[in-house]
mmCIF file with all atom_site columns, C-alpha atoms in Angstrom:
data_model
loop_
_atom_site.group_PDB
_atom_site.id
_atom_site.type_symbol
_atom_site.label_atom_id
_atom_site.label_alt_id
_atom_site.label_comp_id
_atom_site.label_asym_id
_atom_site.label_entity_id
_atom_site.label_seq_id
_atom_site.pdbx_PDB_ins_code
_atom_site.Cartn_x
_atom_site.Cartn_y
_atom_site.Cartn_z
_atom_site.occupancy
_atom_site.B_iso_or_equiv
_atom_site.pdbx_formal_charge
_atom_site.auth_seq_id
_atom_site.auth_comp_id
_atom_site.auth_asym_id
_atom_site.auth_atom_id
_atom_site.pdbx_PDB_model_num
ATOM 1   C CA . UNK A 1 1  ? -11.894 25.685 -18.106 1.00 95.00 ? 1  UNK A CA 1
ATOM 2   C CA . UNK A 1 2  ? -10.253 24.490 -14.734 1.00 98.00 ? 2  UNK A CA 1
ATOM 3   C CA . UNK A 1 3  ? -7.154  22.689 -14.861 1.00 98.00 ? 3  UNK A CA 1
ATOM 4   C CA . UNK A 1 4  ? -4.932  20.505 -12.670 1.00 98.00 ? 4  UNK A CA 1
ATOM 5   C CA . UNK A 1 5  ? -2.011  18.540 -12.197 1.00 98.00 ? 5  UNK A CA 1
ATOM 6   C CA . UNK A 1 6  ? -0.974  15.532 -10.065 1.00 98.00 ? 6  UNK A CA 1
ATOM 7   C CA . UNK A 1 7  ? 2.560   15.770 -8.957  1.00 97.00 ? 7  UNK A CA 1
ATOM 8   C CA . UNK A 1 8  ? 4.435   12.547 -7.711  1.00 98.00 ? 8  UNK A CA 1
ATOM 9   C CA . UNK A 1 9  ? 7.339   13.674 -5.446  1.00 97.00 ? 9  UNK A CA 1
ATOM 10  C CA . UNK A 1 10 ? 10.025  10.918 -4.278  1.00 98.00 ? 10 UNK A CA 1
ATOM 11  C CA . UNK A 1 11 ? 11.526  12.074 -1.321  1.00 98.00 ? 11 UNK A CA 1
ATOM 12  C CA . UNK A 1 12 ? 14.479  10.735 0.418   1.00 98.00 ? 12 UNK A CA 1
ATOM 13  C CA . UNK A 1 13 ? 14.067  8.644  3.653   1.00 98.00 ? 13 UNK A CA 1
ATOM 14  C CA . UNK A 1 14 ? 14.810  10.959 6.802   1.00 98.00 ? 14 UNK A CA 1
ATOM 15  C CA . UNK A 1 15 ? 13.577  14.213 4.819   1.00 98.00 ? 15 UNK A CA 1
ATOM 16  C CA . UNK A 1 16 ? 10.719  14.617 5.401   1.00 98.00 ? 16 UNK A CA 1
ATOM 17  C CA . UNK A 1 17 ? 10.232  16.893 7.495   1.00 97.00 ? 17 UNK A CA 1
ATOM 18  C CA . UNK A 1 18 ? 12.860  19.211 5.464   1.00 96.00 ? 18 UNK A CA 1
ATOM 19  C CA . UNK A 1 19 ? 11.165  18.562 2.544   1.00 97.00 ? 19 UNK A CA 1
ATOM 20  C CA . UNK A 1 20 ? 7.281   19.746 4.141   1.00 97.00 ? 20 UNK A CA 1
ATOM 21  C CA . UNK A 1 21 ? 9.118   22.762 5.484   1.00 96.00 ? 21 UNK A CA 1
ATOM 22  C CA . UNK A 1 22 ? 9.959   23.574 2.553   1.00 95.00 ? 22 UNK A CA 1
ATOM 23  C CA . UNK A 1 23 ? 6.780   22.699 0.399   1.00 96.00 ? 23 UNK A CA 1
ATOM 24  C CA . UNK A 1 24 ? 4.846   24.984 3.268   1.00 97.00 ? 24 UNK A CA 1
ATOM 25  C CA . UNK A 1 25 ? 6.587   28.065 1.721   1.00 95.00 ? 25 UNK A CA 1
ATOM 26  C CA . UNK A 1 26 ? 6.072   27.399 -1.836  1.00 95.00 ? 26 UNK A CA 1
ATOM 27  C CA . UNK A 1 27 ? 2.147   26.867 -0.672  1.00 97.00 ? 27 UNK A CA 1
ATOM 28  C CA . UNK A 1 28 ? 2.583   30.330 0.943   1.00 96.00 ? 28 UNK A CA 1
ATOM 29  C CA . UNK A 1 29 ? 3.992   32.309 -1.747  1.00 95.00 ? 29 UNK A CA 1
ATOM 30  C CA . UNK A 1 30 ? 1.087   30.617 -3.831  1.00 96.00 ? 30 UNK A CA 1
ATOM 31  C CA . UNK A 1 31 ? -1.287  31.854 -1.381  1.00 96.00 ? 31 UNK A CA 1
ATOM 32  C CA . UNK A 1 32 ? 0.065   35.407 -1.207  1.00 95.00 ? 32 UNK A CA 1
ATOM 33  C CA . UNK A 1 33 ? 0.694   35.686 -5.259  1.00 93.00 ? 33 UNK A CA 1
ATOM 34  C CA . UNK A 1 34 ? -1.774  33.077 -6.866  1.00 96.00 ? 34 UNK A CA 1
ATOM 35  C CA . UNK A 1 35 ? -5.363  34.260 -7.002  1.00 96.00 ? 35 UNK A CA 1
ATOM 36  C CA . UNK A 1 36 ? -5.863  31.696 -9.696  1.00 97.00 ? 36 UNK A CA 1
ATOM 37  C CA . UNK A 1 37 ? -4.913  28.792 -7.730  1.00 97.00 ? 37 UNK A CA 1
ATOM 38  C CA . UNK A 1 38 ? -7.949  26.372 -6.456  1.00 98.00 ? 38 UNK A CA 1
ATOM 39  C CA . UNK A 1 39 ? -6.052  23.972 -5.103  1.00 98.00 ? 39 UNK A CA 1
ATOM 40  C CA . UNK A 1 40 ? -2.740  23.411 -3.972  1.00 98.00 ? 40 UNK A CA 1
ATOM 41  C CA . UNK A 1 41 ? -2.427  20.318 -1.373  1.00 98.00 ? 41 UNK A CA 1
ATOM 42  C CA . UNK A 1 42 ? 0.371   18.370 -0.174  1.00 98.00 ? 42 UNK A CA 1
ATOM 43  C CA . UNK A 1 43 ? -0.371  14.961 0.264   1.00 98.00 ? 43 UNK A CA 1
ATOM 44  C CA . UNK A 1 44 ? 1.651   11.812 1.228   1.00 98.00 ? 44 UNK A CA 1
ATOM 45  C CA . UNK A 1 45 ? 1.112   7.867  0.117   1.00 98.00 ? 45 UNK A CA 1
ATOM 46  C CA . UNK A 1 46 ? -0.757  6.151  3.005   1.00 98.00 ? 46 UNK A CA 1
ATOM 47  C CA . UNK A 1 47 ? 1.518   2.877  2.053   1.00 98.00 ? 47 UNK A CA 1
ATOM 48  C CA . UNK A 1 48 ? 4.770   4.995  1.352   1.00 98.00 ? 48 UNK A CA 1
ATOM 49  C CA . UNK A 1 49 ? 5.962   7.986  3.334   1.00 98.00 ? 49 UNK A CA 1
ATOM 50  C CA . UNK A 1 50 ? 8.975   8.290  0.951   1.00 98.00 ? 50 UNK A CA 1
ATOM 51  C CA . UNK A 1 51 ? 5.697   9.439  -1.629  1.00 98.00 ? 51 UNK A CA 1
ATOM 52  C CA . UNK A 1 52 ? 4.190   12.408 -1.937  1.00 98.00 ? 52 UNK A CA 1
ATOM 53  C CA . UNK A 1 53 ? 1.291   13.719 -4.330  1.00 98.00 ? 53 UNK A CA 1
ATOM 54  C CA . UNK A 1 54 ? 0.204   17.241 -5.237  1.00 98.00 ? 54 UNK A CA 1
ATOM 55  C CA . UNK A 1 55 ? -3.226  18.114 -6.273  1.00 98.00 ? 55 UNK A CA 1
ATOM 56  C CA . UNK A 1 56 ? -3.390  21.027 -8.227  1.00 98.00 ? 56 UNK A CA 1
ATOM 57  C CA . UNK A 1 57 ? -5.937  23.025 -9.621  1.00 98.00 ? 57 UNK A CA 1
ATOM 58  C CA . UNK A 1 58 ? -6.071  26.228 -11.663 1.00 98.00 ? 58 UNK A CA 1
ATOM 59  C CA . UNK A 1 59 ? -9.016  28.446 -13.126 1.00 98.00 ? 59 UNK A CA 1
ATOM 60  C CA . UNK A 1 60 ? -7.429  28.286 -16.496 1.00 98.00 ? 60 UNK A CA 1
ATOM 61  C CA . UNK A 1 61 ? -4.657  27.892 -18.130 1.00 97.00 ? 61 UNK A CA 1
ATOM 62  C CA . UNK A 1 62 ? -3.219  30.934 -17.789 1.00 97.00 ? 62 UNK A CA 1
ATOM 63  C CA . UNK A 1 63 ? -3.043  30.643 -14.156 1.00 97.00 ? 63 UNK A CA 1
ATOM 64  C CA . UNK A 1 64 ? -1.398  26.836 -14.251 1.00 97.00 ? 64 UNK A CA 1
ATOM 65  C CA . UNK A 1 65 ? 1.038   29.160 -16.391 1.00 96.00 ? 65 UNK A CA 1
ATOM 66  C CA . UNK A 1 66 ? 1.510   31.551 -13.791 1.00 95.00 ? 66 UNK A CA 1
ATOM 67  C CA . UNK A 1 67 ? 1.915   28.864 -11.337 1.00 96.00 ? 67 UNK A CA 1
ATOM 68  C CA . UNK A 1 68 ? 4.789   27.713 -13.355 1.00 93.00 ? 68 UNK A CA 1
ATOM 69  C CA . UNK A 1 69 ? 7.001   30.863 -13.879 1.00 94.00 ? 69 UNK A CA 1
ATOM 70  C CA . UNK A 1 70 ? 6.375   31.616 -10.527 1.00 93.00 ? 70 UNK A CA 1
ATOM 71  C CA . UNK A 1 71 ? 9.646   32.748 -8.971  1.00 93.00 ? 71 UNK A CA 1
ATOM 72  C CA . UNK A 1 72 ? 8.791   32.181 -5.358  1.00 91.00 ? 72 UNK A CA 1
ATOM 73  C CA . UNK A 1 73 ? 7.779   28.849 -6.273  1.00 92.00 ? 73 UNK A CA 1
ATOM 74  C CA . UNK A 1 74 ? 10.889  28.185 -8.104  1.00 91.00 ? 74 UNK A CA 1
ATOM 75  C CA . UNK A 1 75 ? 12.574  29.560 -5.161  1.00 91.00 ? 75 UNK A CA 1
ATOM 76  C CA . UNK A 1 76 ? 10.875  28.136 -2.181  1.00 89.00 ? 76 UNK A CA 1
ATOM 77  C CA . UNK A 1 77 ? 11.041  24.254 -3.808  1.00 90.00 ? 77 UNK A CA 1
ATOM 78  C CA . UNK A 1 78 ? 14.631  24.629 -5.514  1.00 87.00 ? 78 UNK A CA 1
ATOM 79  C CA . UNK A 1 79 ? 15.995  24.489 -1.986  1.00 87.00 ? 79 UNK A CA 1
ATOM 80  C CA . UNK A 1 80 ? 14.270  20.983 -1.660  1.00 93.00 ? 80 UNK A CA 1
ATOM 81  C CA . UNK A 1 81 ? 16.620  19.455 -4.671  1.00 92.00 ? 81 UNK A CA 1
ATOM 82  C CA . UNK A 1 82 ? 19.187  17.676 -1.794  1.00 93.00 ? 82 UNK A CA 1
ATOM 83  C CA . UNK A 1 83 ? 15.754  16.518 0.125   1.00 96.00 ? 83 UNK A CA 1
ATOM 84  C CA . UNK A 1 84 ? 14.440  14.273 -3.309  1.00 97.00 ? 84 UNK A CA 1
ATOM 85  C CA . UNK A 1 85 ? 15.351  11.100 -4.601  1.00 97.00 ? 85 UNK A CA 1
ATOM 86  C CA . UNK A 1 86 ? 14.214  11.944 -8.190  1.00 94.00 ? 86 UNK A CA 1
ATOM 87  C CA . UNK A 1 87 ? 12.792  13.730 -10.916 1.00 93.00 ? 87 UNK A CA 1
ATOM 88  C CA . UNK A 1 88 ? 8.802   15.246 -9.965  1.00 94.00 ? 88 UNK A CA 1
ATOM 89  C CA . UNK A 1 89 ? 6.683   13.488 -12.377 1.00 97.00 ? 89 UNK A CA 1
ATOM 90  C CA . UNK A 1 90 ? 3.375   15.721 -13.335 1.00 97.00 ? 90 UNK A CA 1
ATOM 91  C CA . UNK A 1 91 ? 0.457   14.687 -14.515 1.00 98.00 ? 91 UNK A CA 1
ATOM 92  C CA . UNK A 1 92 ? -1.414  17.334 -16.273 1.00 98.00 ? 92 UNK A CA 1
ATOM 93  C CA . UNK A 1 93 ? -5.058  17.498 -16.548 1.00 98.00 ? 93 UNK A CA 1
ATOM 94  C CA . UNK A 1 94 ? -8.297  19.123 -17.294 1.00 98.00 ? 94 UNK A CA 1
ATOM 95  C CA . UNK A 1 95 ? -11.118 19.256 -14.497 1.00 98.00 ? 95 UNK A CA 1
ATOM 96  C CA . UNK A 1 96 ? -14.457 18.442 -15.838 1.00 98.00 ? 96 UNK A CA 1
ATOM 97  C CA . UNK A 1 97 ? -16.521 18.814 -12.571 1.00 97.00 ? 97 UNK A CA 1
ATOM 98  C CA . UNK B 2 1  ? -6.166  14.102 9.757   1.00 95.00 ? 1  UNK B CA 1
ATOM 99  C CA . UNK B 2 2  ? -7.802  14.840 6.505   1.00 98.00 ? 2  UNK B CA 1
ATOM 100 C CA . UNK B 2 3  ? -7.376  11.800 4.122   1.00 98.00 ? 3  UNK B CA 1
ATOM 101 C CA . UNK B 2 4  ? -7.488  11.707 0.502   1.00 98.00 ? 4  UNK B CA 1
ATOM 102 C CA . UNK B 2 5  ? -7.610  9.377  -2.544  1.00 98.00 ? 5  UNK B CA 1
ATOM 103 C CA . UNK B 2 6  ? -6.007  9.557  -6.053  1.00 98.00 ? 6  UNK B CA 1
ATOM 104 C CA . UNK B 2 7  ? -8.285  7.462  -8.317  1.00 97.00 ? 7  UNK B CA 1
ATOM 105 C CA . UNK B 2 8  ? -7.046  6.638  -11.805 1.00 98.00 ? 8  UNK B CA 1
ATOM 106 C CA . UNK B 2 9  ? -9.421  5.567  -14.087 1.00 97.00 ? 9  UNK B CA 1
ATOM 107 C CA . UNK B 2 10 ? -9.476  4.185  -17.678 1.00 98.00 ? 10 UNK B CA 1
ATOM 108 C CA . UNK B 2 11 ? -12.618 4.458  -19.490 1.00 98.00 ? 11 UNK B CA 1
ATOM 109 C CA . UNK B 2 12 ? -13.316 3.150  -23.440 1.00 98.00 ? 12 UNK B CA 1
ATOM 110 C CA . UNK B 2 13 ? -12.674 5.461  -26.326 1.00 98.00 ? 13 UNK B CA 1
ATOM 111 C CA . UNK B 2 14 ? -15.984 6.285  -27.033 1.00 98.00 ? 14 UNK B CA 1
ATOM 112 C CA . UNK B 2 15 ? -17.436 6.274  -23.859 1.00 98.00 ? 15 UNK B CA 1
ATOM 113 C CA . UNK B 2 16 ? -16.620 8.898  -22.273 1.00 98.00 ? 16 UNK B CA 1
ATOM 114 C CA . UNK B 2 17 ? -20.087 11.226 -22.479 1.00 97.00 ? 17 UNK B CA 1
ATOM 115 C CA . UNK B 2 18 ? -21.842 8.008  -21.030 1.00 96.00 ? 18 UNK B CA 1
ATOM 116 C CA . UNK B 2 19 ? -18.661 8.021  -17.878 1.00 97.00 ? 19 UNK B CA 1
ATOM 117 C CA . UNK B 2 20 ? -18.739 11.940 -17.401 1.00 97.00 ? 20 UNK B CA 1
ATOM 118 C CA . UNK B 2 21 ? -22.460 11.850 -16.861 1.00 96.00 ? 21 UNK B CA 1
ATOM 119 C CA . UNK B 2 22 ? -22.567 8.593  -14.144 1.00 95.00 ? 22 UNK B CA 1
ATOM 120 C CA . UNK B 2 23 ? -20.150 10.601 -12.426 1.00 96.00 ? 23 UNK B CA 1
ATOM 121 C CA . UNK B 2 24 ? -22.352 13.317 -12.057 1.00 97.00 ? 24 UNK B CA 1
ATOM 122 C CA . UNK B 2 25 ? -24.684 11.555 -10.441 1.00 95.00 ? 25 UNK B CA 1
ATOM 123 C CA . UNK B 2 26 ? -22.319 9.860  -7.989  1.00 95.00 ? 26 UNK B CA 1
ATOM 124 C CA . UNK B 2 27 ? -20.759 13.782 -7.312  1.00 97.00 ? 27 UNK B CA 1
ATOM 125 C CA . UNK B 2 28 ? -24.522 14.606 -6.551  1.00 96.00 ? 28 UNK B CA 1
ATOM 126 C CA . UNK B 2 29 ? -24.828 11.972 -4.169  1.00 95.00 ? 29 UNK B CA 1
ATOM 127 C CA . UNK B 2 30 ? -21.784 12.851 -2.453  1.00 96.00 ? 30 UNK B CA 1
ATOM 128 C CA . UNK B 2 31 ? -22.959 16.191 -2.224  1.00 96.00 ? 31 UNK B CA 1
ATOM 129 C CA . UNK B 2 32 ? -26.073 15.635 -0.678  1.00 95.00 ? 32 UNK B CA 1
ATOM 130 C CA . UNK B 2 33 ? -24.952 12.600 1.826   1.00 93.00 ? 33 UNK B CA 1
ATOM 131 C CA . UNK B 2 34 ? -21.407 12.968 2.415   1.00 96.00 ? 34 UNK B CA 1
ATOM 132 C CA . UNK B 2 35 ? -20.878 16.272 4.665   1.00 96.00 ? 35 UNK B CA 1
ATOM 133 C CA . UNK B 2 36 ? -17.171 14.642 5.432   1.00 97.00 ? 36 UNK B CA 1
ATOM 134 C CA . UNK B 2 37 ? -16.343 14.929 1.565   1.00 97.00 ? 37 UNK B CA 1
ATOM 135 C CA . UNK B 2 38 ? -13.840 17.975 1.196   1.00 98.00 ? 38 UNK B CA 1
ATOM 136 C CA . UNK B 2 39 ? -13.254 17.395 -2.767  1.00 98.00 ? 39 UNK B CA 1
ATOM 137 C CA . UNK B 2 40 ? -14.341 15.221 -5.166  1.00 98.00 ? 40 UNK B CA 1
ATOM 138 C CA . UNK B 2 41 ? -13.423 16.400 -8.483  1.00 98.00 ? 41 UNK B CA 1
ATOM 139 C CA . UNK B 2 42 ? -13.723 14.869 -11.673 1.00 98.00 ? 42 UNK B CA 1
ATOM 140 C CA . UNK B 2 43 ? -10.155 15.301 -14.303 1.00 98.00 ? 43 UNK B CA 1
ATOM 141 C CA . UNK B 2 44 ? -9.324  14.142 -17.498 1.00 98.00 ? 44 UNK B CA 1
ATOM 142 C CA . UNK B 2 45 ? -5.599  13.281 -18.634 1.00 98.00 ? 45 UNK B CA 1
ATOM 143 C CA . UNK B 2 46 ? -4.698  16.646 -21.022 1.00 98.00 ? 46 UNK B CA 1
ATOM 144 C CA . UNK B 2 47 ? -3.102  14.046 -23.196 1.00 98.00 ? 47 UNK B CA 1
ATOM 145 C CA . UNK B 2 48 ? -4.926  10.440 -23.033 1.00 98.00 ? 48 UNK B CA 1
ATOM 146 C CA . UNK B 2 49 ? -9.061  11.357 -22.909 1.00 98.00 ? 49 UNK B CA 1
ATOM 147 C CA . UNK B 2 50 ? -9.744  7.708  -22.064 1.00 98.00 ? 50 UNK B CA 1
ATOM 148 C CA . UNK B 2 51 ? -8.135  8.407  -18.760 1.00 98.00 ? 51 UNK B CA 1
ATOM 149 C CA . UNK B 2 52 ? -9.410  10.313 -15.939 1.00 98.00 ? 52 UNK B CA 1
ATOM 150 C CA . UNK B 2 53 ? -8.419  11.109 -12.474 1.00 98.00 ? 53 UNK B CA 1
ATOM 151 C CA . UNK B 2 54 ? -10.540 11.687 -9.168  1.00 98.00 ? 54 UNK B CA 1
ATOM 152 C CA . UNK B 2 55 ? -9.246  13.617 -6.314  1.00 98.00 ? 55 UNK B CA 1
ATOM 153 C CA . UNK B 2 56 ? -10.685 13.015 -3.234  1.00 98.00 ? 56 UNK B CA 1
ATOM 154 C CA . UNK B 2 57 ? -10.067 14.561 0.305   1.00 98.00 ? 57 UNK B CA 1
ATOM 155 C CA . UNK B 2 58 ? -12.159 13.482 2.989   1.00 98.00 ? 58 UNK B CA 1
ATOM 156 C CA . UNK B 2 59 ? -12.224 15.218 6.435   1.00 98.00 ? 59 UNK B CA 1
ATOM 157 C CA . UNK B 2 60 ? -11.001 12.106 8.533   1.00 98.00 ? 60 UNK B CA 1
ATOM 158 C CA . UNK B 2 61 ? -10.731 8.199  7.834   1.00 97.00 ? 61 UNK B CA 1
ATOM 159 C CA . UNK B 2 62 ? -14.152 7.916  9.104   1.00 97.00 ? 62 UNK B CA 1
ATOM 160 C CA . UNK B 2 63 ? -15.356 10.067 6.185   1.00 97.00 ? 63 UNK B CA 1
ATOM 161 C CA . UNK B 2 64 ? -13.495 7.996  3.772   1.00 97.00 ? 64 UNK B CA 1
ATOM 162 C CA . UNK B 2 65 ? -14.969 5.210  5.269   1.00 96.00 ? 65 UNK B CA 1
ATOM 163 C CA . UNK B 2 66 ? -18.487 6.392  4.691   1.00 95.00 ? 66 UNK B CA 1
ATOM 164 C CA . UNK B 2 67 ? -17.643 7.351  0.882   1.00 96.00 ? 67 UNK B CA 1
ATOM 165 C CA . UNK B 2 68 ? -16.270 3.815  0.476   1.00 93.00 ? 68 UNK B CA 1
ATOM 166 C CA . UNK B 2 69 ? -20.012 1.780  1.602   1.00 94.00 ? 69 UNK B CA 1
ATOM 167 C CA . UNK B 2 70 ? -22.266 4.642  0.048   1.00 94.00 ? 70 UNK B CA 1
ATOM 168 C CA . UNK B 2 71 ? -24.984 3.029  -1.368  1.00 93.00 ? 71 UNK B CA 1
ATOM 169 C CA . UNK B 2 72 ? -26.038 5.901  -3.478  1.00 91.00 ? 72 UNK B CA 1
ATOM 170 C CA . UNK B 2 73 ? -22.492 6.224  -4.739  1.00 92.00 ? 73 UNK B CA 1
ATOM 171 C CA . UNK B 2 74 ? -21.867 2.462  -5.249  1.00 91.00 ? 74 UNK B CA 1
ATOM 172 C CA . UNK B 2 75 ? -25.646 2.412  -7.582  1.00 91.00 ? 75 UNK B CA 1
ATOM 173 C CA . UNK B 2 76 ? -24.428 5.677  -9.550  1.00 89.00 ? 76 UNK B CA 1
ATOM 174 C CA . UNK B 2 77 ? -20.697 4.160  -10.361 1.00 90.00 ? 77 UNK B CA 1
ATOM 175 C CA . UNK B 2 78 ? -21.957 0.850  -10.695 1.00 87.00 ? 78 UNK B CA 1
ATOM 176 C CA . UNK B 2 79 ? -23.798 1.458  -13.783 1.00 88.00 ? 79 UNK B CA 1
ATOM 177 C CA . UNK B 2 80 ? -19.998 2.495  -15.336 1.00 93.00 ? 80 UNK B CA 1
ATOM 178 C CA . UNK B 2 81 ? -18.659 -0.928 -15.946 1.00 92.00 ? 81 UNK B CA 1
ATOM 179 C CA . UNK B 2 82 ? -19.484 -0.963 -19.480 1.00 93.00 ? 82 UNK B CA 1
ATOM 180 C CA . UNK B 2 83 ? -17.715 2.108  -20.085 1.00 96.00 ? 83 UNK B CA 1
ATOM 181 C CA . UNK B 2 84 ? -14.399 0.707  -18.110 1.00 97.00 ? 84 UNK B CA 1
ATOM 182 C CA . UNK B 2 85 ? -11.513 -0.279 -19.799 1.00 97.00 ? 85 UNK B CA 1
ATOM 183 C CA . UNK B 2 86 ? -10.184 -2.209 -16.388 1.00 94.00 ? 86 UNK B CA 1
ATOM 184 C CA . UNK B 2 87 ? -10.076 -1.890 -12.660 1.00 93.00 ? 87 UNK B CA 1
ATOM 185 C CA . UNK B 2 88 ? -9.784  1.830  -11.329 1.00 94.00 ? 88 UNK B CA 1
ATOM 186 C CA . UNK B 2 89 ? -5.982  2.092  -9.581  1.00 97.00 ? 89 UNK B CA 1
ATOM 187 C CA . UNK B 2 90 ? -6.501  3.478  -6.031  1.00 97.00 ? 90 UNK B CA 1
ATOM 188 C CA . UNK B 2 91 ? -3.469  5.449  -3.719  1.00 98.00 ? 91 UNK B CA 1
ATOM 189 C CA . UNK B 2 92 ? -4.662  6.302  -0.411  1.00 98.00 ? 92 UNK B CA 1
ATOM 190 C CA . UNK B 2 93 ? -3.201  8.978  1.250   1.00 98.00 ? 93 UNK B CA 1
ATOM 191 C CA . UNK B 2 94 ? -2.643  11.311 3.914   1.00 98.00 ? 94 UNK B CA 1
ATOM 192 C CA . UNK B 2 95 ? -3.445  15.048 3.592   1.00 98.00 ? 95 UNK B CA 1
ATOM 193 C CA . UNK B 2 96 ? -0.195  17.002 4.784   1.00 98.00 ? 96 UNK B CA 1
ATOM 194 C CA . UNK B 2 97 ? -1.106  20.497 3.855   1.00 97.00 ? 97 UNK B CA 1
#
């Protein structure tokens, strides 16, 4: 079964741009290393630009694993930690269709 | 610019079978009238199965706009209300990436 998450990101005012530089190379090195990953998309609140959402989707569990331990994940958005005003908060669900 | 929607929805215990399958029907409607409908996938909270979570991405605001007044769509989730356990929660947003 497909799974997903739904990440809500709070990013400091003025970072923006920092912060979608950096988000562009953890989508890359899930690109290059992920095979398992649907769906990785960086979105941003229409109502909020200080808000940003993740959808997520993985063919199965194992791969939302994967995702996780990733190192060049870790490594591409733990340069981000002076760009966000918070803690992520993730969402974690199963796709049905 | 691609647009998107996070829909959060809270259906009754018990009701879910009789939700999953409306849904369907509005997904096949989207599919068949809604070329400007990038995603529109159906999840399910891993921990809370009375709520579920759409993500949408729509090509431009004018394909949002479309989704929004779909006939087709509107008969297909309007036969959900007695399955709802209160207003679906909406976020709007931008697609970044």
């Amino acid at each position: 079964m497909a799974v997903g998450i739904i990440a809500t990101l709070n990013v400091q005012d003025g970072k923006q741009a920092k912060f979608e530089a950096g988000f562009a190379k953890a989508q890359e090195a899930v690109k290059a290393d992920e095979p398992g990953c649907l769906l990785y998309s960086l979105c941003q609140d229409k109502d909020d630009a200080t808000t940003y959402r993740v959808m997520e989707q993985y063919a199965d569990e194992e791969a939302r694993k994967r995702h996780a331990s990733s190192d060049a994940v870790r490594a591409a958005l733990g340069g981000l930690g002076a760009c966000m005003a918070g803690r992520p908060e993730l969402v974690e669900v199963n796709v049905i269709s």
